[in-house]
Amino acid sequence: MSAPAADTWPDTPRNRAAIAERWAKGHDTLRIARSIALTEPDVCRVLARLQDERHAARANPQPGGRDVR
């Protein structure tokens, strides 16, 4: 089974921002899920997608981009 496309419920820009903000504050996934009315697995999937996207951006820098390592 493949992952759902981005910007489909629950992986919306609004949920992504809320989850990222709360995760950065040190909240755990259950607390985040309860605060934005999602299930914990939904929160984990959104977090995994955010982390994968950030990793991919660092692993595959754009041509002509600045290398910050």
XYZ file of N, CA and C in Angstrom:
207
model
N 0.845 -1.173 0.000
C 0.000 0.000 0.000
C 0.890 1.236 0.000
N 0.643 2.145 -0.905
C 1.466 3.343 -0.975
C 0.880 4.439 -0.093
N 1.718 5.393 0.240
C 1.295 6.504 1.086
C 0.359 7.421 0.302
N -0.579 8.061 0.983
C -1.472 8.982 0.288
C -0.704 10.213 -0.199
N -1.223 10.829 -1.213
C -0.599 12.043 -1.734
C -0.647 13.144 -0.684
N 0.308 14.049 -0.754
C 0.318 15.171 0.187
C -0.931 16.025 -0.028
N -1.288 16.779 0.963
C -2.436 17.680 0.949
C -3.770 16.938 0.877
N -3.796 15.718 1.379
C -5.056 15.007 1.548
C -5.205 14.746 3.040
N -6.426 14.710 3.492
C -6.659 14.551 4.925
C -5.976 13.306 5.438
N -5.271 13.298 6.514
C -5.015 14.382 7.451
C -3.756 15.184 7.139
N -3.110 14.920 5.996
C -1.854 15.587 5.655
C -2.139 16.892 4.909
N -2.701 17.856 5.627
C -3.023 19.160 5.046
C -2.000 20.175 5.525
N -1.851 21.277 4.817
C -0.901 22.300 5.270
C -1.174 22.778 6.700
N -2.435 22.918 7.045
C -2.777 23.383 8.393
C -2.362 22.353 9.450
N -2.660 21.078 9.197
C -2.271 20.026 10.147
C -0.758 19.889 10.219
N -0.085 19.974 9.073
C 1.373 19.890 9.058
C 1.986 20.966 9.951
N 1.480 22.191 9.807
C 2.013 23.306 10.599
C 1.748 23.088 12.090
N 0.540 22.668 12.418
C 0.190 22.443 13.827
C 1.031 21.321 14.427
N 1.206 20.247 13.681
C 1.990 19.108 14.180
C 3.450 19.501 14.333
N 4.011 20.171 13.333
C 5.422 20.579 13.402
C 5.663 21.525 14.573
N 4.742 22.460 14.774
C 4.883 23.421 15.880
C 4.867 22.711 17.232
N 3.920 21.836 17.411
C 3.814 21.131 18.693
C 4.982 20.161 18.902
N 5.430 19.510 17.837
C 6.568 18.592 17.929
C 7.824 19.362 18.336
N 7.996 20.549 17.760
C 9.157 21.381 18.090
C 9.129 21.829 19.552
N 7.950 21.952 20.108
C 7.815 22.332 21.521
C 8.037 21.150 22.463
N 8.227 19.944 21.887
C 8.509 18.780 22.712
C 7.296 17.953 23.086
N 6.155 18.235 22.474
C 4.964 17.435 22.769
C 5.113 16.050 22.154
N 4.539 15.043 22.802
C 4.586 13.700 22.222
C 3.426 13.526 21.240
N 3.480 12.449 20.469
C 2.505 12.265 19.394
C 1.076 12.102 19.912
N 0.907 11.460 21.043
C -0.444 11.292 21.589
C -1.025 12.647 22.001
N -0.218 13.465 22.646
C -0.683 14.790 23.061
C -1.028 15.646 21.839
N -0.212 15.568 20.795
C -0.487 16.316 19.565
C -1.801 15.832 18.954
N -1.959 14.520 18.869
C -3.170 13.960 18.274
C -4.421 14.431 19.009
N -4.376 14.389 20.306
C -5.541 14.809 21.095
C -5.825 16.303 20.919
N -4.782 17.115 20.777
C -4.986 18.560 20.693
C -5.534 19.009 19.342
N -5.332 18.214 18.292
C -5.846 18.625 16.984
C -6.841 17.612 16.408
N -7.363 16.758 17.248
C -8.437 15.827 16.882
C -8.064 14.881 15.749
N -6.869 14.308 15.840
C -6.438 13.262 14.911
C -6.120 12.017 15.724
N -5.871 10.925 15.027
C -5.402 9.737 15.727
C -3.882 9.807 15.811
N -3.324 9.083 16.767
C -1.869 9.079 16.905
C -1.181 8.532 15.650
N -1.694 7.459 15.014
C -1.055 7.006 13.774
C -1.065 8.067 12.668
N -2.140 8.884 12.592
C -2.179 9.966 11.607
C -1.065 10.971 11.867
N -0.883 11.339 13.119
C 0.171 12.283 13.488
C 1.541 11.698 13.138
N 1.740 10.435 13.428
C 3.026 9.788 13.121
C 3.296 9.775 11.618
N 2.261 9.511 10.826
C 2.438 9.511 9.363
C 2.811 10.898 8.847
N 2.163 11.940 9.361
C 2.469 13.305 8.932
C 3.891 13.664 9.356
N 4.263 13.333 10.585
C 5.629 13.601 11.047
C 6.663 12.874 10.188
N 6.387 11.627 9.854
C 7.320 10.859 9.025
C 7.482 11.511 7.657
N 6.379 11.971 7.077
C 6.458 12.631 5.773
C 7.268 13.927 5.870
N 7.038 14.706 6.924
C 7.802 15.949 7.109
C 9.297 15.653 7.242
N 9.630 14.641 8.025
C 11.029 14.287 8.218
C 11.649 13.748 6.943
N 10.908 12.955 6.185
C 11.413 12.439 4.907
C 11.690 13.575 3.927
N 10.780 14.547 3.874
C 10.969 15.681 2.967
C 12.195 16.506 3.359
N 12.390 16.717 4.646
C 13.560 17.477 5.100
C 14.848 16.722 4.807
N 14.827 15.413 5.029
C 16.004 14.600 4.750
C 16.324 14.617 3.258
N 15.303 14.478 2.426
C 15.509 14.476 0.976
C 16.083 15.805 0.514
N 15.633 16.893 1.106
C 16.143 18.216 0.722
C 17.620 18.347 1.070
N 18.037 17.776 2.191
C 19.461 17.842 2.580
C 20.302 16.867 1.776
N 19.741 15.715 1.463
C 20.493 14.687 0.753
C 20.653 15.004 -0.723
N 19.732 15.764 -1.278
C 19.744 16.086 -2.698
C 19.694 17.600 -2.898
N 20.786 18.310 -2.604
C 20.752 19.765 -2.746
C 20.538 20.162 -4.199
N 19.921 21.302 -4.391
C 19.668 21.818 -5.724
C 20.966 22.279 -6.367
N 21.108 22.100 -7.687
C 22.305 22.583 -8.378
C 22.470 24.086 -8.165
N 23.678 24.499 -7.887
C 23.938 25.919 -7.653
C 23.572 26.385 -6.264
N 23.024 25.465 -5.462
C 22.637 25.823 -4.097
C 23.850 25.838 -3.184
N 23.689 26.461 -2.040
C 24.779 26.560 -1.079
C 24.861 25.286 -0.262
N 26.038 24.729 -0.124
C 26.239 23.546 0.707
C 26.507 24.002 2.125
N 25.618 23.672 3.043
C 25.725 24.182 4.416
C 26.318 23.159 5.373
N 26.882 22.081 4.871
C 27.463 21.076 5.753
C 28.742 21.517 6.353
